[in-house]
Amino acid sequence: MKFLAQNLNIFTITQLILMILILIIPPIIFLLVNKQTIKNTKVAIVVSLSSILSAVVYLISAVVTQRVFGDINDGLLSTAFALVVAFNWLNLIHLLLKSFDELKQKSPDLDHITRTHFSKTLDLGIILMICGFTFIPFVPIGLAKVFIIVISSSLITIALNHLLARRFICDEN
Amino acid sequence: MKTKRISFKKIGDYLFTTIVTAAIISSVFIAIPRADKALGLGDYNLVTKDSQYWKKTYTLEIQLPENDKDQKTLKIEQTKNILQRRLDRFGVEVVKIQNGSKPRTQDAGTETTESENIIKEYIQITVQTTKDQNAVEALIYNRNYIRIVVPKDDIDFNDPDNPLATYDINNYEKTEFTRHDFRTIYIKELDTTSGGRAYFAIYKSWPHTASSFKKFLSNYAGRTIGIASDGFVTQYTVPIEFDQSYIESLERSNNRSSTSPEFAPAVSQDAESAKVADILYNSGVIPEPYSVANIEDSTPYIYQVDYEQVAIALIAGTVAILIFSAARKEQKKEENIRLALTVVALFTLWISTLKLAGIPTDLFIIIIEGFVLLSLIKVNLHSDDIRLSFSAAALFGIIYLLSSGYTRILSKDLIFLTLGAWIITTVIGQYFTKMKDIILK
């Protein structure tokens, strides 16, 4: 914890603990909701892994970006983390809402949820990349580092998420 | 002779499309950089915060008892956490608190004398902010350890040779009541006895200390006590309503139980000082006393972005998203036009509002907000599903509550922008349908 706090300039251990809680709580909520409604273990695993993965990838990309491009302005590093968490949470919320919609149908098809959701996730990933790379030439290097962290963390999470889901679908087929 | 019936629906549609068209066109002209000068419409450029920033590094010297070595790390960590919380709650943009070392200026001089029973530890606080410097320094300089005191019997507070006697802590006896005995100190604006308004600090006791504090106030009803903080005392006359025998006689005469009075000394008359007092009272108790050992001025580090760059980045991002959207085979042409109109309306109305209202902004925050909105607009916000927009707004609300500094500013703006995106998506949807009807007819 101390190593992470020093390396990321995030300062206090309390803040790091808070960050970890932020990342653990949504998958727990999702697992509980899933247990009551969708009852699809595979979807739940993908979602839970996605949340934890986003944090791990964020930490790695933040440390690597700082090592390669130098320190990032204090305060904006936690902004980058908040954005990675926000993109991931929104993705989970999207999946939850679409799952509920599907369950309302007469003959719900869980694979349909997984397929449409991950096509949307892939869209988000591509848009993040397009948007980030069109912004980077027009912003100062300090801000570009923030974009690099957000894009790389979100993209890797989305890519892993997507691969995992595809694997599940292929297995079933 | 036949008379044509007036169709109010048609008139409404024309009116609606005209207003929306006018709003979009005018907001585009307001939002474009340098449009004000080119059109000779006066100066309504974006107000940036750049010139308001200041940056300072404060070195605090904490004095810890030597026999407290085991607790040293914990107490330093607590002090850092409380100072961080204070500055975060005040909205300071950048705060960096780390363990420091003895300032070099003190090595040569004789400012500090080492005591055998005291260990000195140092904390370095760097702040970069646009907030009022006096208020920020009040949050850093004051330990604000509250203790209730009572005047010593032999002190004459009316002595003209000692006008500061009332403020001197040496003229008071300590009581057992400190900040630890109060659950919270609630700051509220109330009427004063002179007819004005002022902010009062309402002390709420813990259940286990409530009766002893009540008894103490009853004993001192009608007399003066003091509230000591950092060696400085503010006098307070305990109202007669606290007297237990007075309360009982009142209850007997009214034949019903009376509400217990509140211990509420006045704090300040202006809102800013009251906010600082609220933060000082309710952000935790700093375990040991400290002093400011050194202050260093430095140049604030701000990302230098000009509005032209922001505009080009937003336009480039919008064009890229639209090309991507158009390239998707399943996407209808109409959908793409609607998306383009929504993005243009959202960005130009947002920038126009900032310009016309003269709201000071950080341009690099606008760039990040633009990036987030463009990333979310196609998948999440540009949808008829209201739940997605409200979920995004709620999510940024949670981040706002949990975060500080730039993240807090960003998430606050994004709450409004995501809700705005939903309103604009709905309006543009209606506008597009009505326009299509009018043009095709």
Coordinates of C-alpha atoms in Angstrom, one line a residue, chain B:
Chain B
M1 CA -67.3 31.5 -48.5
K2 CA -65.0 28.9 -46.9
T3 CA -62.8 29.8 -44.0
K4 CA -59.6 27.9 -43.3
R5 CA -59.3 26.6 -39.8
I6 CA -56.2 27.6 -37.9
S7 CA -54.1 24.7 -36.9
F8 CA -52.5 25.5 -33.6
K9 CA -50.4 22.3 -33.8
K10 CA -48.8 23.5 -37.0
I11 CA -48.2 27.0 -35.5
G12 CA -46.6 25.3 -32.5
D13 CA -44.4 23.1 -34.7
Y14 CA -43.2 26.2 -36.7
L15 CA -42.6 28.1 -33.5
F16 CA -40.7 25.2 -31.9
T17 CA -38.4 24.6 -34.9
T18 CA -37.8 28.3 -35.3
I19 CA -36.7 28.7 -31.7
V20 CA -34.5 25.6 -31.7
T21 CA -32.9 26.7 -35.0
A22 CA -32.3 30.2 -33.7
A23 CA -30.9 28.8 -30.4
I24 CA -28.5 26.4 -32.2
I25 CA -27.3 29.0 -34.7
S26 CA -26.8 31.8 -32.1
S27 CA -25.0 29.4 -29.7
V28 CA -22.7 28.3 -32.5
F29 CA -21.8 32.0 -33.1
I30 CA -21.3 32.7 -29.4
A31 CA -19.2 29.6 -28.9
I32 CA -16.8 30.0 -31.8
P33 CA -13.5 31.5 -30.7
R34 CA -13.0 35.2 -31.5
A35 CA -16.6 35.4 -33.0
D36 CA -17.3 38.3 -30.6
K37 CA -14.5 40.4 -32.0
A38 CA -15.1 39.4 -35.6
L39 CA -18.8 40.3 -35.4
G40 CA -18.2 43.4 -33.3
L41 CA -20.5 42.2 -30.6
G42 CA -18.5 43.2 -27.6
D43 CA -16.2 41.1 -25.4
Y44 CA -17.7 37.8 -24.1
N45 CA -14.7 35.5 -24.1
L46 CA -14.4 32.6 -21.7
V47 CA -13.3 33.6 -18.3
T48 CA -10.4 31.3 -17.2
K49 CA -9.1 30.7 -13.7
D50 CA -5.4 30.8 -14.8
S51 CA -4.6 34.2 -13.3
Q52 CA -6.4 33.4 -10.0
Y53 CA -4.1 30.5 -9.1
W54 CA -1.5 30.7 -6.3
K55 CA 0.8 28.1 -4.9
K56 CA 2.6 27.8 -1.6
T57 CA 4.4 25.1 0.4
Y58 CA 3.9 25.1 4.2
T59 CA 6.2 23.1 6.5
L60 CA 4.5 22.3 9.8
E61 CA 6.5 21.3 12.9
I62 CA 4.6 18.8 15.1
Q63 CA 5.7 18.5 18.7
L64 CA 5.3 14.9 20.0
P65 CA 6.1 13.8 23.5
E66 CA 9.2 11.5 23.5
N67 CA 7.4 8.8 25.6
D68 CA 4.9 8.6 22.7
K69 CA 7.3 7.1 20.2
D70 CA 5.1 4.1 19.4
Q71 CA 2.2 6.4 18.5
K72 CA 4.4 8.7 16.4
T73 CA 3.5 7.3 13.0
L74 CA -0.2 7.1 13.8
K75 CA -0.4 10.7 15.0
I76 CA 1.4 12.0 12.0
E77 CA -0.8 10.1 9.7
Q78 CA -3.9 11.4 11.6
T79 CA -2.7 14.9 11.3
K80 CA -2.1 14.5 7.6
N81 CA -5.5 13.0 7.1
I82 CA -7.3 15.8 8.9
L83 CA -5.5 18.5 7.1
Q84 CA -6.2 16.8 3.8
R85 CA -9.9 16.5 4.7
R86 CA -10.1 20.2 5.7
L87 CA -8.5 21.4 2.4
D88 CA -10.6 18.9 0.3
R89 CA -13.8 20.1 2.0
F90 CA -12.9 23.7 1.2
G91 CA -12.5 22.8 -2.5
V92 CA -8.8 23.4 -2.8
E93 CA -7.8 22.2 -6.3
V94 CA -4.4 20.6 -5.6
V95 CA -3.2 19.4 -2.2
K96 CA -0.1 17.4 -1.7
I97 CA 0.8 16.4 1.9
Q98 CA 3.9 14.4 2.6
N99 CA 6.4 13.9 5.4
G100 CA 8.9 16.7 5.4
S101 CA 12.2 17.6 7.0
K102 CA 13.5 20.5 9.1
P103 CA 13.5 23.6 7.0
R104 CA 17.0 24.8 6.0
T105 CA 16.3 28.3 7.3
Q106 CA 16.0 26.8 10.8
D107 CA 19.4 25.1 10.7
A108 CA 21.3 28.4 10.7
G109 CA 19.1 30.3 13.1
T110 CA 18.0 29.7 16.6
E111 CA 14.2 29.7 15.9
T112 CA 13.7 26.3 17.5
T113 CA 15.2 24.9 20.6
E114 CA 15.4 21.2 20.9
S115 CA 13.9 19.8 24.1
E116 CA 14.9 16.5 25.5
N117 CA 11.3 15.5 26.1
I118 CA 9.9 16.5 22.7
I119 CA 10.4 15.0 19.3
K120 CA 9.9 17.3 16.4
E121 CA 8.4 15.9 13.2
Y122 CA 7.7 17.8 10.0
I123 CA 4.9 17.7 7.4
Q124 CA 5.0 19.5 4.1
I125 CA 1.8 20.8 2.6
T126 CA 1.7 22.1 -1.0
V127 CA -1.4 23.8 -2.2
Q128 CA -2.3 25.2 -5.6
T129 CA -5.7 26.8 -5.7
T130 CA -7.9 29.7 -6.7
K131 CA -9.5 29.8 -3.3
D132 CA -9.1 32.7 -0.8
Q133 CA -5.6 32.6 0.6
N134 CA -6.5 33.7 4.2
A135 CA -9.2 31.1 4.4
V136 CA -6.9 28.3 3.2
E137 CA -4.2 29.4 5.6
A138 CA -6.7 29.5 8.5
L139 CA -7.4 25.8 7.7
I140 CA -3.7 25.0 7.8
Y141 CA -2.4 27.1 10.7
N142 CA -5.1 26.3 13.3
R143 CA -5.1 23.0 15.2
N144 CA -8.5 24.2 16.6
Y145 CA -8.5 22.1 19.7
I146 CA -11.6 23.2 21.5
R147 CA -11.7 23.1 25.3
I148 CA -14.3 24.7 27.6
V149 CA -12.7 26.8 30.3
V150 CA -13.9 28.9 33.2
P151 CA -12.4 32.2 34.5
K152 CA -10.0 32.1 37.4
D153 CA -11.5 33.8 40.5
D154 CA -8.7 36.4 41.0
I155 CA -8.6 37.8 37.4
D156 CA -10.1 41.2 36.7
F157 CA -11.3 41.2 33.1
N158 CA -12.2 44.8 33.4
D159 CA -8.6 45.9 34.1
P160 CA -7.9 48.8 31.7
D161 CA -4.2 48.0 31.8
N162 CA -4.8 44.5 30.5
P163 CA -7.4 44.8 27.7
L164 CA -6.4 41.4 26.3
A165 CA -7.1 39.6 29.6
T166 CA -10.3 38.0 28.3
Y167 CA -8.5 36.3 25.4
D168 CA -5.5 35.0 27.4
I169 CA -5.8 31.2 28.2
N170 CA -3.7 31.6 31.4
N171 CA -6.5 33.6 33.0
Y172 CA -8.8 30.5 32.8
E173 CA -9.1 27.1 34.5
K174 CA -9.5 24.1 32.2
T175 CA -12.6 22.0 32.5
E176 CA -13.0 18.3 31.5
F177 CA -15.0 19.2 28.3
T178 CA -13.0 19.2 25.1
R179 CA -13.9 18.7 21.4
H180 CA -13.9 14.9 22.1
D181 CA -17.1 15.3 24.2
F182 CA -19.1 16.7 21.3
R183 CA -20.5 14.5 18.5
T184 CA -20.7 17.4 16.1
I185 CA -20.6 21.2 16.1
Y186 CA -23.4 22.3 13.8
I187 CA -23.0 25.7 12.2
K188 CA -26.3 27.4 11.5
E189 CA -27.5 30.9 10.6
L190 CA -29.9 32.2 13.2
D191 CA -31.4 35.5 14.4
T192 CA -29.3 37.5 16.9
T193 CA -30.7 39.3 20.0
S194 CA -30.0 42.6 18.3
G195 CA -32.2 41.7 15.4
G196 CA -29.6 40.8 12.8
R197 CA -28.5 37.4 11.5
A198 CA -25.3 35.5 12.4
Y199 CA -23.8 32.1 12.2
F200 CA -23.8 30.1 15.5
A201 CA -22.0 26.9 16.5
I202 CA -24.4 24.5 18.1
Y203 CA -22.5 22.0 20.2
K204 CA -24.2 18.5 20.1
S205 CA -22.9 16.3 23.0
W206 CA -22.4 12.6 22.9
P207 CA -25.1 10.7 24.9
H208 CA -22.6 9.7 27.6
T209 CA -21.5 13.3 28.2
A210 CA -24.8 15.1 27.7
S211 CA -25.9 15.0 31.3
S212 CA -22.6 16.1 32.8
F213 CA -22.3 19.0 30.3
K214 CA -25.9 20.0 31.0
K215 CA -25.1 20.0 34.7
F216 CA -22.0 22.1 34.1
L217 CA -23.9 24.7 32.1
S218 CA -26.7 24.7 34.8
N219 CA -24.0 25.6 37.4
Y220 CA -22.7 28.4 35.3
A221 CA -26.1 29.7 34.1
G222 CA -26.0 33.5 33.9
R223 CA -22.2 33.5 34.3
T224 CA -19.3 33.8 31.8
I225 CA -17.3 30.8 30.6
G226 CA -14.8 30.5 27.8
I227 CA -14.2 28.5 24.7
A228 CA -10.5 28.0 24.2
S229 CA -8.9 27.2 20.9
D230 CA -5.2 27.3 20.1
G231 CA -4.4 29.4 23.2
F232 CA -7.1 32.0 22.4
V233 CA -10.3 32.2 24.4
T234 CA -13.7 33.5 23.3
Q235 CA -16.0 34.4 26.2
Y236 CA -19.6 33.2 26.3
T237 CA -22.3 34.0 28.8
V238 CA -24.3 31.0 29.6
P239 CA -28.0 31.9 29.3
I240 CA -30.2 31.6 32.4
E241 CA -32.4 29.1 30.5
F242 CA -29.7 26.5 31.3
D243 CA -30.3 26.7 35.0
Q244 CA -32.0 23.4 36.1
S245 CA -34.1 25.0 38.8
Y246 CA -35.2 27.7 36.3
I247 CA -36.2 24.9 33.8
E248 CA -38.1 23.0 36.5
S249 CA -40.0 26.1 37.6
L250 CA -40.9 26.9 34.0
E251 CA -42.2 23.3 33.5
R252 CA -44.2 23.5 36.7
S253 CA -45.9 26.8 35.7
N254 CA -46.6 25.6 32.1
N255 CA -47.4 22.0 33.3
R256 CA -45.5 20.5 30.4
S257 CA -41.9 19.6 29.7
S258 CA -39.8 22.4 28.0
T259 CA -37.3 21.9 25.2
S260 CA -33.7 21.9 26.3
P261 CA -31.8 25.0 25.2
E262 CA -28.8 24.7 22.9
F263 CA -25.2 25.6 23.8
A264 CA -24.7 27.9 20.7
P265 CA -22.0 30.6 20.8
A266 CA -21.8 33.0 17.8
V267 CA -19.1 32.2 15.2
S268 CA -19.3 34.8 12.5
Q269 CA -21.5 37.1 10.5
D270 CA -20.2 36.2 7.0
A271 CA -20.8 32.9 5.3
E272 CA -17.2 32.3 4.2
S273 CA -15.8 32.5 7.8
A274 CA -18.7 30.3 8.9
K275 CA -17.7 27.7 6.3
V276 CA -14.1 27.7 7.5
A277 CA -15.3 27.4 11.1
D278 CA -17.5 24.5 10.1
I279 CA -14.6 22.7 8.5
L280 CA -12.3 23.4 11.4
Y281 CA -14.8 22.1 13.9
N282 CA -15.9 19.0 12.1
S283 CA -13.0 17.5 10.2
G284 CA -11.5 15.6 13.1
V285 CA -9.3 16.5 16.1
I286 CA -5.5 16.9 15.3
P287 CA -3.8 14.9 18.1
E288 CA -0.8 17.1 18.9
P289 CA 0.0 20.8 18.7
Y290 CA 2.0 22.1 15.8
S291 CA 3.4 25.3 14.4
V292 CA 4.2 26.6 10.9
A293 CA 8.0 26.4 10.5
N294 CA 8.4 27.6 7.0
I295 CA 6.3 29.0 4.1
E296 CA 7.6 28.9 0.5
D297 CA 6.0 30.7 -2.5
S298 CA 6.2 29.0 -5.9
T299 CA 4.8 29.5 -9.3
P300 CA 1.6 27.6 -9.9
Y301 CA 1.8 24.8 -12.5
I302 CA -1.1 25.2 -14.8
Y303 CA -1.7 23.4 -18.2
Q304 CA -1.4 26.3 -20.7
V305 CA -4.3 25.7 -23.1
D306 CA -6.0 28.4 -25.1
Y307 CA -9.6 28.4 -26.2
E308 CA -8.7 27.9 -29.9
Q309 CA -7.0 24.6 -29.0
V310 CA -10.0 23.5 -27.0
A311 CA -12.4 24.3 -29.9
I312 CA -10.2 22.5 -32.4
A313 CA -9.9 19.5 -30.1
L314 CA -13.7 19.4 -29.7
I315 CA -14.4 19.8 -33.4
A316 CA -11.8 17.1 -34.3
G317 CA -13.2 14.7 -31.8
T318 CA -16.8 15.3 -33.0
V319 CA -15.8 14.8 -36.7
A320 CA -13.9 11.6 -35.8
I321 CA -16.9 10.2 -33.9
L322 CA -19.3 11.1 -36.7
I323 CA -17.1 9.4 -39.3
F324 CA -17.0 6.3 -37.1
S325 CA -20.7 6.4 -36.7
A326 CA -21.3 6.8 -40.4
A327 CA -18.9 3.9 -41.1
R328 CA -21.1 1.6 -39.1
K329 CA -23.2 -0.3 -41.6
E330 CA -26.2 -0.9 -39.2
Q331 CA -26.4 2.8 -38.4
K332 CA -29.1 4.8 -40.2
K333 CA -28.3 8.0 -42.0
E334 CA -31.0 9.8 -40.0
E335 CA -29.5 8.6 -36.8
N336 CA -26.1 10.1 -37.7
I337 CA -27.6 13.5 -38.6
R338 CA -29.4 13.5 -35.2
L339 CA -26.2 12.5 -33.4
A340 CA -24.3 15.3 -35.2
L341 CA -27.0 17.9 -34.3
T342 CA -27.0 16.7 -30.7
V343 CA -23.2 17.0 -30.3
V344 CA -23.1 20.4 -31.9
A345 CA -26.0 21.7 -29.8
L346 CA -24.6 20.3 -26.6
F347 CA -21.1 21.7 -26.9
T348 CA -22.1 25.1 -28.3
L349 CA -24.9 25.6 -25.7
W350 CA -22.5 24.6 -22.9
I351 CA -19.7 26.9 -24.0
S352 CA -22.1 29.7 -24.7
T353 CA -23.5 29.4 -21.2
L354 CA -20.0 29.6 -19.7
K355 CA -19.2 32.6 -21.8
L356 CA -22.4 34.6 -21.2
A357 CA -22.6 33.8 -17.5
G358 CA -18.9 34.6 -17.1
I359 CA -18.3 31.5 -15.1
P360 CA -14.5 31.1 -14.4
T361 CA -13.3 27.8 -15.8
D362 CA -10.2 25.7 -16.2
L363 CA -9.7 25.1 -19.9
F364 CA -8.0 21.7 -19.4
I365 CA -11.1 20.6 -17.4
I366 CA -13.3 21.5 -20.4
I367 CA -11.1 19.4 -22.7
I368 CA -11.4 16.4 -20.3
E369 CA -15.2 17.0 -20.1
G370 CA -15.4 17.1 -23.9
F371 CA -13.5 13.8 -24.1
V372 CA -15.8 12.1 -21.6
L373 CA -19.0 13.4 -23.3
L374 CA -17.9 12.5 -26.8
S375 CA -16.9 9.0 -25.5
L376 CA -20.3 8.5 -23.8
I377 CA -22.6 10.3 -26.2
K378 CA -23.0 7.6 -28.8
V379 CA -23.2 4.5 -26.6
N380 CA -24.9 5.9 -23.5
L381 CA -26.2 9.4 -23.7
H382 CA -27.6 9.6 -27.3
S383 CA -30.3 7.1 -26.5
D384 CA -34.1 7.2 -25.9
D385 CA -33.4 5.2 -22.8
I386 CA -33.6 7.9 -20.0
R387 CA -32.2 5.4 -17.5
L388 CA -28.8 5.5 -19.1
S389 CA -28.4 9.3 -18.8
F390 CA -29.7 9.3 -15.3
S391 CA -27.4 6.4 -14.3
A392 CA -24.5 8.4 -15.7
A393 CA -25.5 11.5 -13.8
A394 CA -26.0 9.5 -10.6
L395 CA -22.6 7.9 -11.1
F396 CA -20.9 11.3 -11.5
G397 CA -22.8 12.3 -8.4
I398 CA -21.3 9.5 -6.4
I399 CA -17.8 10.4 -7.7
Y400 CA -18.5 14.0 -6.7
L401 CA -19.3 13.0 -3.1
L402 CA -16.2 10.7 -2.8
S403 CA -13.6 12.9 -4.6
S404 CA -11.8 16.2 -4.1
G405 CA -9.9 18.8 -6.2
Y406 CA -10.1 18.6 -10.0
T407 CA -12.0 15.3 -9.9
R408 CA -14.7 17.0 -7.8
I409 CA -15.0 19.9 -10.2
L410 CA -15.1 17.6 -13.2
S411 CA -17.7 15.3 -11.8
K412 CA -19.9 18.2 -10.7
D413 CA -19.8 19.6 -14.3
L414 CA -20.5 16.1 -15.7
I415 CA -23.6 15.7 -13.6
F416 CA -25.2 18.7 -15.4
L417 CA -23.7 17.9 -18.7
T418 CA -25.1 14.3 -18.8
L419 CA -28.5 15.5 -17.8
G420 CA -28.2 18.3 -20.4
A421 CA -27.2 15.7 -23.0
W422 CA -30.5 13.8 -22.3
I423 CA -32.6 17.0 -22.6
I424 CA -30.8 18.0 -25.8
T425 CA -31.2 14.5 -27.2
T426 CA -34.9 14.7 -26.6
V427 CA -35.3 18.2 -28.0
I428 CA -33.3 17.4 -31.1
G429 CA -35.3 14.2 -31.6
Q430 CA -38.5 16.3 -31.7
Y431 CA -36.9 19.0 -33.7
F432 CA -35.7 16.5 -36.3
T433 CA -39.1 14.9 -36.7
K434 CA -40.9 18.2 -37.0
M435 CA -38.3 19.6 -39.4
K436 CA -38.7 16.5 -41.6
D437 CA -42.5 17.0 -41.6
I438 CA -42.3 20.6 -42.5
I439 CA -39.6 20.1 -45.3
L440 CA -41.3 17.1 -46.8
K441 CA -44.7 18.8 -46.9

